[in-house]
Short mmCIF file of C-alpha atoms and ligand atoms in Angstrom, two decimals:
data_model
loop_
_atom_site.label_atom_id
_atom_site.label_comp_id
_atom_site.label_asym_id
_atom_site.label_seq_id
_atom_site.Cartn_x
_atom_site.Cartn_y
_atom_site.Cartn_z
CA UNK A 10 83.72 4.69 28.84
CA UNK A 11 86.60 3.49 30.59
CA UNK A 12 90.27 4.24 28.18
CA UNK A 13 94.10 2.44 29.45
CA UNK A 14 96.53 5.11 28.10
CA UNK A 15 99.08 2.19 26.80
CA UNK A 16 102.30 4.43 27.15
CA UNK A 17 101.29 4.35 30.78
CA UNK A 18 99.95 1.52 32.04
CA UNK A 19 102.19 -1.13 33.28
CA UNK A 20 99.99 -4.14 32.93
CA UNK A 21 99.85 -4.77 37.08
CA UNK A 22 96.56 -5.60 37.21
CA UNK A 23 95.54 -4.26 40.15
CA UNK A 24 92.62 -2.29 38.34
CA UNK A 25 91.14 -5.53 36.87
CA UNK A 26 91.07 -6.94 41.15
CA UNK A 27 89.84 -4.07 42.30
CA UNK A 28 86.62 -3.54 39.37
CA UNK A 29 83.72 -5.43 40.96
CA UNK A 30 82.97 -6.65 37.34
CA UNK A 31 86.69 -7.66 36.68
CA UNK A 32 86.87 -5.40 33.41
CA UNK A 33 89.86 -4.71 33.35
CA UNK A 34 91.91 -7.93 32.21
CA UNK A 35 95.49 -8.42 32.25
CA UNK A 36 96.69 -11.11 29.77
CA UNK A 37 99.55 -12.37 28.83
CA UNK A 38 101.09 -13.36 24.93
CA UNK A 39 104.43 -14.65 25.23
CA UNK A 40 106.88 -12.64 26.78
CA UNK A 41 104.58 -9.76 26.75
CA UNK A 42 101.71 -8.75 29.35
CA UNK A 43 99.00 -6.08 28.50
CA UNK A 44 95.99 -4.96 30.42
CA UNK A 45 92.76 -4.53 28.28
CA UNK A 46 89.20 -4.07 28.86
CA UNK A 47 86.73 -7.22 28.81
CA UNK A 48 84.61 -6.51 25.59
CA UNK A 49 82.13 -9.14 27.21
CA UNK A 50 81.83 -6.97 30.34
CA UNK A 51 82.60 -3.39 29.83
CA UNK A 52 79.27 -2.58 29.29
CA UNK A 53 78.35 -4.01 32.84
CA UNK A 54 81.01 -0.75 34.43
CA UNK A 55 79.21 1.39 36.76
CA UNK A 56 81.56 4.02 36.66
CA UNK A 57 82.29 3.43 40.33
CA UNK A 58 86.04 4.77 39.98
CA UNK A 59 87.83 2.58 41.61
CA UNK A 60 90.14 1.63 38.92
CA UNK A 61 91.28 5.24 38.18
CA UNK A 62 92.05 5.95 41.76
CA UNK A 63 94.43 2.99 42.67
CA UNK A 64 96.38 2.58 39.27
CA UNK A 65 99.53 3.50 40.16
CA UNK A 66 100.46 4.83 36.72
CA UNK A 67 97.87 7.36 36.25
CA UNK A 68 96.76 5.23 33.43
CA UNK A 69 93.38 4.40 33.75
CA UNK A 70 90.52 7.24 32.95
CA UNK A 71 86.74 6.75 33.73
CA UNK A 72 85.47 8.79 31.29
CA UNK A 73 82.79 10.25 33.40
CA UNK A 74 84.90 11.53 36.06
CA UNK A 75 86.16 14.13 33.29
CA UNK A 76 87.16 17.15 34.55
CA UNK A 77 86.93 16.59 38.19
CA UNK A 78 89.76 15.78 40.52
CA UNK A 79 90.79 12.72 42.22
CA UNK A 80 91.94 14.54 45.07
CA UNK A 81 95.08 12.18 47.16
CA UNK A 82 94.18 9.65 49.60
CA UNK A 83 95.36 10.69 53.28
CA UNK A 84 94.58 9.31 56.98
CA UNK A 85 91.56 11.09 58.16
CA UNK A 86 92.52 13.32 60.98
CA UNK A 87 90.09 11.81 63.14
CA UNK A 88 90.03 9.32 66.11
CA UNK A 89 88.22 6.20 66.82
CA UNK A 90 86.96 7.93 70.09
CA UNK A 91 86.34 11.34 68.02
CA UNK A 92 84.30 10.00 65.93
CA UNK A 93 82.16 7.52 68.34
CA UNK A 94 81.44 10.75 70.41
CA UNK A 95 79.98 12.87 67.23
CA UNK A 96 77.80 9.20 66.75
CA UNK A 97 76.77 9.36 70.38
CA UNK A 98 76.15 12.70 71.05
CA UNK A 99 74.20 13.20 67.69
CA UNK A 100 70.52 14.14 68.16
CA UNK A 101 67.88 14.67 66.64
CA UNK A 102 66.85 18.56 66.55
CA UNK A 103 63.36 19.71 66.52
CA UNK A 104 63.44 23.40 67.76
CA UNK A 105 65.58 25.98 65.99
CA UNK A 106 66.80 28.86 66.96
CA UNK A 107 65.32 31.75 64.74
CA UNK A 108 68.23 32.37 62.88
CA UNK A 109 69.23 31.76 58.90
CA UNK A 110 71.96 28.74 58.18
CA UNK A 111 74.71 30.76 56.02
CA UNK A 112 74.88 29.72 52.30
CA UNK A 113 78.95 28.64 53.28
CA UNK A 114 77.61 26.27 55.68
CA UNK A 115 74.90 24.47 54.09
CA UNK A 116 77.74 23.74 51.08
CA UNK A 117 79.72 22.50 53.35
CA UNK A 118 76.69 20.19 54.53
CA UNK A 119 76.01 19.24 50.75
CA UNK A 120 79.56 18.75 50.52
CA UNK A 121 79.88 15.74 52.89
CA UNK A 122 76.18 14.25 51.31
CA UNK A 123 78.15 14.60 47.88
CA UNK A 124 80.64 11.75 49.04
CA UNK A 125 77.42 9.29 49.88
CA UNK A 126 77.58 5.79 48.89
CA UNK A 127 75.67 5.12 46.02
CA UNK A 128 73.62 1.56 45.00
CA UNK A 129 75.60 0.56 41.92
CA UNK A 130 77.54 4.31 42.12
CA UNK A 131 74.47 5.55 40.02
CA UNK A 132 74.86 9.05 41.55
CA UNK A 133 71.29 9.61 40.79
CA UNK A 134 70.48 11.35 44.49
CA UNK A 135 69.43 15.42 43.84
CA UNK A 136 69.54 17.65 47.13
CA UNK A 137 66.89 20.54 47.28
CA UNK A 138 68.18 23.08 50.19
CA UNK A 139 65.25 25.54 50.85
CA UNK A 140 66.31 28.42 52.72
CA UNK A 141 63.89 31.14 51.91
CA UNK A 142 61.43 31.65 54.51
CA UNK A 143 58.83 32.72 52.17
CA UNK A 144 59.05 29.70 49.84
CA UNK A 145 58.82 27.52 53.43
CA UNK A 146 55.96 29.22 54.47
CA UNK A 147 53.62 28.29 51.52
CA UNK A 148 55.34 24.89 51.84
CA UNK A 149 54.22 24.13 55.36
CA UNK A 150 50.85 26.04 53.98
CA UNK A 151 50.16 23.29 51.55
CA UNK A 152 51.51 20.62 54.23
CA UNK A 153 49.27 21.22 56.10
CA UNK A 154 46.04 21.87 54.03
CA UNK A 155 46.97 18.35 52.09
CA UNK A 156 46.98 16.71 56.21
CA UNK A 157 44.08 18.16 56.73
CA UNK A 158 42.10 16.91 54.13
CA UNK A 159 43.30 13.45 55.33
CA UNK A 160 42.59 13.93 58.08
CA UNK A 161 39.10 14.01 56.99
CA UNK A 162 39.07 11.75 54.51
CA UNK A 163 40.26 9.09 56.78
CA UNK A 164 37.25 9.67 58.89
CA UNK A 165 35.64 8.34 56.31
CA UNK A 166 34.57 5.07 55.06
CA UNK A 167 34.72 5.32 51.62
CA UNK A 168 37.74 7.59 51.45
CA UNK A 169 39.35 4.84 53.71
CA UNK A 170 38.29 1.85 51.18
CA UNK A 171 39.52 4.33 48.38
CA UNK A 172 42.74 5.06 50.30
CA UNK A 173 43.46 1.28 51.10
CA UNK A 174 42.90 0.18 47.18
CA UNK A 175 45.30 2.98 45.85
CA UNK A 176 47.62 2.46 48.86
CA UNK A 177 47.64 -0.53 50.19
CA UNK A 178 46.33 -1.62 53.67
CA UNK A 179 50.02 -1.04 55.31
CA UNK A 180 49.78 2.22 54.16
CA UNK A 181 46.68 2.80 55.74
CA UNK A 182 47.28 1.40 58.78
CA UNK A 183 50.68 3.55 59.05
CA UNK A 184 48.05 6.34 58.26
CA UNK A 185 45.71 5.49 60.96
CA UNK A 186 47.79 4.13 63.70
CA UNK A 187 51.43 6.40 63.17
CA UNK A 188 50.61 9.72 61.48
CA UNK A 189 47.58 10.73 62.17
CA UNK A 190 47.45 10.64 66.27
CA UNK A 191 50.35 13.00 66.30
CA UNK A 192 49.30 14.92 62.91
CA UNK A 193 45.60 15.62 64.83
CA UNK A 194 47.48 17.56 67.38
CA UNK A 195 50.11 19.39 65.05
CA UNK A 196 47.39 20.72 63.10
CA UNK A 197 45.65 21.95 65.68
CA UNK A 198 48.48 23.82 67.42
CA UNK A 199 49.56 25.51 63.66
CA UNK A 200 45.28 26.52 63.33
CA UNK A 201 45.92 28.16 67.13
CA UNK A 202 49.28 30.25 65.36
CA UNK A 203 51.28 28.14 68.42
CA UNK A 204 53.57 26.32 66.55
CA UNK A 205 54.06 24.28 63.25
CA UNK A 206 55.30 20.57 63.91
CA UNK A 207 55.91 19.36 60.70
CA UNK A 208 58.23 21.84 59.37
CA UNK A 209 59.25 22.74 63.25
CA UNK A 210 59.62 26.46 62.61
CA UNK A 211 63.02 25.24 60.58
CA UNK A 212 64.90 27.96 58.92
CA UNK A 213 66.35 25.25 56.70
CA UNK A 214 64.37 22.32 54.70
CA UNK A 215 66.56 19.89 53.21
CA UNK A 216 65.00 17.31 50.47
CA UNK A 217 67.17 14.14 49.33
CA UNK A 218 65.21 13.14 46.09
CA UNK A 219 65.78 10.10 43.31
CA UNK A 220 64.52 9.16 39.88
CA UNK A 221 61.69 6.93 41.03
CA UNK A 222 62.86 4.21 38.94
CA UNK A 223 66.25 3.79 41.04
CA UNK A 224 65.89 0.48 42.54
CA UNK A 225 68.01 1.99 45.19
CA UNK A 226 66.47 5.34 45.24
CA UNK A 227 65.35 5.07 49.02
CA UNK A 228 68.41 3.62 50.51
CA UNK A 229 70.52 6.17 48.62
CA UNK A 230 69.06 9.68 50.13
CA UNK A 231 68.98 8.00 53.70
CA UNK A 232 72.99 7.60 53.30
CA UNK A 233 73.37 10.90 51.36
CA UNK A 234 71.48 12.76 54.58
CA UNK A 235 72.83 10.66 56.99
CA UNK A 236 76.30 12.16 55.70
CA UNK A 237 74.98 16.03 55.88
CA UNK A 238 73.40 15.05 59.15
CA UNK A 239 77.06 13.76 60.62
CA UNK A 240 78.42 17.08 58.64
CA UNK A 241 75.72 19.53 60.42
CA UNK A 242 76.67 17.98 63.37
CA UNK A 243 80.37 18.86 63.52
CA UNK A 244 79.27 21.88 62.20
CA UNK A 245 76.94 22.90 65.25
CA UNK A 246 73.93 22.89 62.67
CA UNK A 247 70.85 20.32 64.20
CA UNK A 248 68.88 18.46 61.92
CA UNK A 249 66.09 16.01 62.25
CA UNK A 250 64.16 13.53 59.56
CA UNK A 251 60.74 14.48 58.96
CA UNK A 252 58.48 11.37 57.37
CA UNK A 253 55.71 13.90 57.31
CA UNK A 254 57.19 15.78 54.40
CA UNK A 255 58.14 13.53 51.50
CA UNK A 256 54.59 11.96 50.89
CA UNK A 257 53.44 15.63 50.84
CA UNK A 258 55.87 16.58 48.62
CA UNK A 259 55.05 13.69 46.31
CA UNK A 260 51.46 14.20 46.44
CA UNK A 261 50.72 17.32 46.35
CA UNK A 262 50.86 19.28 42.72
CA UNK A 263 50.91 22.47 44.19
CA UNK A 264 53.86 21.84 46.13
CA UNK A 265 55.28 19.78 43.43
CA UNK A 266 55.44 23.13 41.51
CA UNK A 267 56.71 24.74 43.82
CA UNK A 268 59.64 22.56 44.16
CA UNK A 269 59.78 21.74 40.22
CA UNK A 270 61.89 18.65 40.95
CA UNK A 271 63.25 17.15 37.82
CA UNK A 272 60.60 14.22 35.93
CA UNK A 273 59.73 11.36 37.55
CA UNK A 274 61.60 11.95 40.97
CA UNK A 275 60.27 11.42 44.41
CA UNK A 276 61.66 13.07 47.62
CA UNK A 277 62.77 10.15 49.93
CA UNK A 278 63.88 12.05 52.65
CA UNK A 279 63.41 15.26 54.29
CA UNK A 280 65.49 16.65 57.12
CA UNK A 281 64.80 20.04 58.65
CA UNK A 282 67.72 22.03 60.14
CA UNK A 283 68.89 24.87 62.10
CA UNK A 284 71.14 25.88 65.22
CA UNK A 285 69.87 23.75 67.78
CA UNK A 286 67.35 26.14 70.71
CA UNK A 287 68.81 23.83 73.45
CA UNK A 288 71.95 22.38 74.18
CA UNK A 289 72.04 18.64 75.37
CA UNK A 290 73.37 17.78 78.93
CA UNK A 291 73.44 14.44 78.69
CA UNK A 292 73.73 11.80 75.71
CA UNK A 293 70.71 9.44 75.66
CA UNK A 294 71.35 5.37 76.04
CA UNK A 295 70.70 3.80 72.89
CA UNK A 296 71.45 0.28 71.80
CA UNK A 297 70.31 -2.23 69.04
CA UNK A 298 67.85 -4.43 69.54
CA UNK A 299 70.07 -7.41 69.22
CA UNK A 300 73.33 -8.24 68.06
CA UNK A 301 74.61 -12.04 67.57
CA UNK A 302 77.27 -13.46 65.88
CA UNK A 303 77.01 -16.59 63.98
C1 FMN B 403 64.12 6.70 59.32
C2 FMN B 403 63.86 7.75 60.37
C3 FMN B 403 62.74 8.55 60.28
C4 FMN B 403 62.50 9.53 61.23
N1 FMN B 403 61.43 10.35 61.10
C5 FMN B 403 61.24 11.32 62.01
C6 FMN B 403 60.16 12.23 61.88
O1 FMN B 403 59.38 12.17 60.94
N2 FMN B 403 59.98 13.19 62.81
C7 FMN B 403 60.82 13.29 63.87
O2 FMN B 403 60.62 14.18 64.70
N3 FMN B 403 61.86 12.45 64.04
C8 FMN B 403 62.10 11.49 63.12
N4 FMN B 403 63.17 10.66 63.26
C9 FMN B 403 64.07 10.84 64.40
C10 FMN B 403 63.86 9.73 65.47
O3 FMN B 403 62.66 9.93 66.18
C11 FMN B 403 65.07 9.79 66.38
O4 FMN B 403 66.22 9.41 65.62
C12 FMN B 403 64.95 8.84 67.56
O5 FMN B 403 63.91 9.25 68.40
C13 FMN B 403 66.24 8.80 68.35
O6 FMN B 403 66.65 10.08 68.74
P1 FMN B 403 68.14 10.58 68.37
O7 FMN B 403 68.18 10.73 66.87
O8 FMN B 403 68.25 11.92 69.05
O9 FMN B 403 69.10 9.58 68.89
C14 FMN B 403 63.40 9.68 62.31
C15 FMN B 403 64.53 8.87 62.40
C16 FMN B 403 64.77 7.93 61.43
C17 FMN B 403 66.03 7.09 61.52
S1 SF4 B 404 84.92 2.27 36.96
FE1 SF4 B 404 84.57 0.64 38.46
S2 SF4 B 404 83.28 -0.84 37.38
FE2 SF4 B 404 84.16 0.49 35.81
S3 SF4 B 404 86.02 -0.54 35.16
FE3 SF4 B 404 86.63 0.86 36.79
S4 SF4 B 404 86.55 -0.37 38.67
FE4 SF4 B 404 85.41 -1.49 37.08
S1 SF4 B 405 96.35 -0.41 37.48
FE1 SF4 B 405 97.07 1.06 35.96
S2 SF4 B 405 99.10 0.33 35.43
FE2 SF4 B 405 98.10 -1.36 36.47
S3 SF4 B 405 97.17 -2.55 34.82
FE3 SF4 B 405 95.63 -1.12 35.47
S4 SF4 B 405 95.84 0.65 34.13
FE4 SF4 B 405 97.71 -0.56 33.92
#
């Protein structure tokens, strides 16, 4: 619910240009101009905030922002070149030093994924941090029994027919041609005891998960950790997306319980994280594939 406290509001409209949906409306009778919410639209709000945070009276309330601050706008203490360095000089972190994350840190990782973008401001993104070493042990346990069995299954005919009919044949070919080369390898080294590549030894496991019938669901934990990656960063913490771990998360029951994720979400992303083993020298040239204007 959106309310205009009327002793307030000074009927400036600048809440009704700023609401994607135009809800608020300012309208005049006469001599007299008031601002009032469309009755045809209000129900189209998505409680995005906008309005509240650029009336200039402090008259406009989203009802859902009860109770938490709208903390004042000011210039980012942070420069162009600043911030193109973190960008550059980001990388992607696959061996950890064996050493915990503090609790104070990770918040202050979640903190930054907090301020994400959201597809129609739903807020619907959950984080799961899992810090316990125990609780990622029988994780990467279950990881890598449910690979294994893949593994063999997609040496197999009819488990391959089965898997392309449930899956689809993209799916299967991601499977065959992606996963699996690397995944034969990985579980290998973790039956030698040498090392386990799809967790990478991280002290940290960090799961961006949605209600699976967000239309945005995806899109919206890839910008939520892509904030917490940018915040780890600054924060000397290295991270790295795993695409191994969300499908086993999502299809495994034992490690479903274990994670006891609220109904009918999926984990979309997972990013492991720890203080980085090895420092970079150098920053690695990356560009686009193409950019044109039109
Ligand atoms: C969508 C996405 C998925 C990724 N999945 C994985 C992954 O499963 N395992 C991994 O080691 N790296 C993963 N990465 C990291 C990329 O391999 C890495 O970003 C790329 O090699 C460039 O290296 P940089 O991040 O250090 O610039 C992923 C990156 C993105 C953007
Ligand atoms: S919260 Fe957003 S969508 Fe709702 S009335 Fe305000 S500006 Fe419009
Ligand atoms: S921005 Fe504030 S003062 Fe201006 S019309 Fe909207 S509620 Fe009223």
């Amino acid at each position: 619910m959106i309310r205009i406290d009327k002793e307030k509001c000074r009927a400036c409209g600048v809440c009704g240009r700023i609401c994607p949906r135009y809800i608020p409306e300012t309208i005049e009778h006469g001599d007299i101009r008031e601002t009032v919410l469309s009755t045809e639209r209000i129900g189209l709000c998505m409680e995005c905030g906008h309005c509240e945070a650029l009336c200039p009276s402090g008259a406009i309330h989203v009802d859902s922002f009860s109770g938490r601050f709208f903390e004042p706008v000011k210039k980012p203490d942070i420069t162009e070149g600043q911030l193109l360095a973190l960008l550059k000089q980001r990388r992607s972190i696959r061996r950890y030093k064996d050493e915990p994350v503090p609790r104070n840190v990770l918040n202050r990782i979640i903190e930054a994924a907090h301020s994400a973008p959201t597809g129609t401001g739903s807020q619907s993104t959950g984080v799961l941090v899992i810090d316990n070493p125990g609780t990622l042990k029988s994780l990467s346990a279950h990881f890598y029994s449910l690979y294994r069995r893949l593994e063999k299954a997609l040496a197999n005919p009819v488990a391959r027919f089965i898997i392309q009919k449930k899956k689809g044949k993209k799916i299967l070919n991601i499977l065959r041609n992606f996963v699996m080369p690397g995944m034969h390898w990985y579980i290998k080294w973790h039956d030698a005891g040498r090392s386990d590549e799809i967790l990478r030894d991280c002290p940290v496991l960090i799961l961006f998960y949605s209600p699976d019938s967000e239309p945005m669901g995806e899109d919206n934990c890839t910008v939520a950790a892509y904030h917490a990656i940018l915040m780890a960063e600054v924060l000397g913490v290295g991270t790295c997306f795993n695409h191994l771990i969300p499908p086993a998360c999502n299809e495994d029951p034992e490690v479903k319980q274990i994670l006891n994720l609220p109904q009918d979400c999926d984990v979309y992303v997972g990013l492991t994280a720890g203080y980085p083993k090895y420092s970079f020298k150098r920053i690695v040239p990356r560009r686009l594939a193409e950019v044109r204007y039109l």
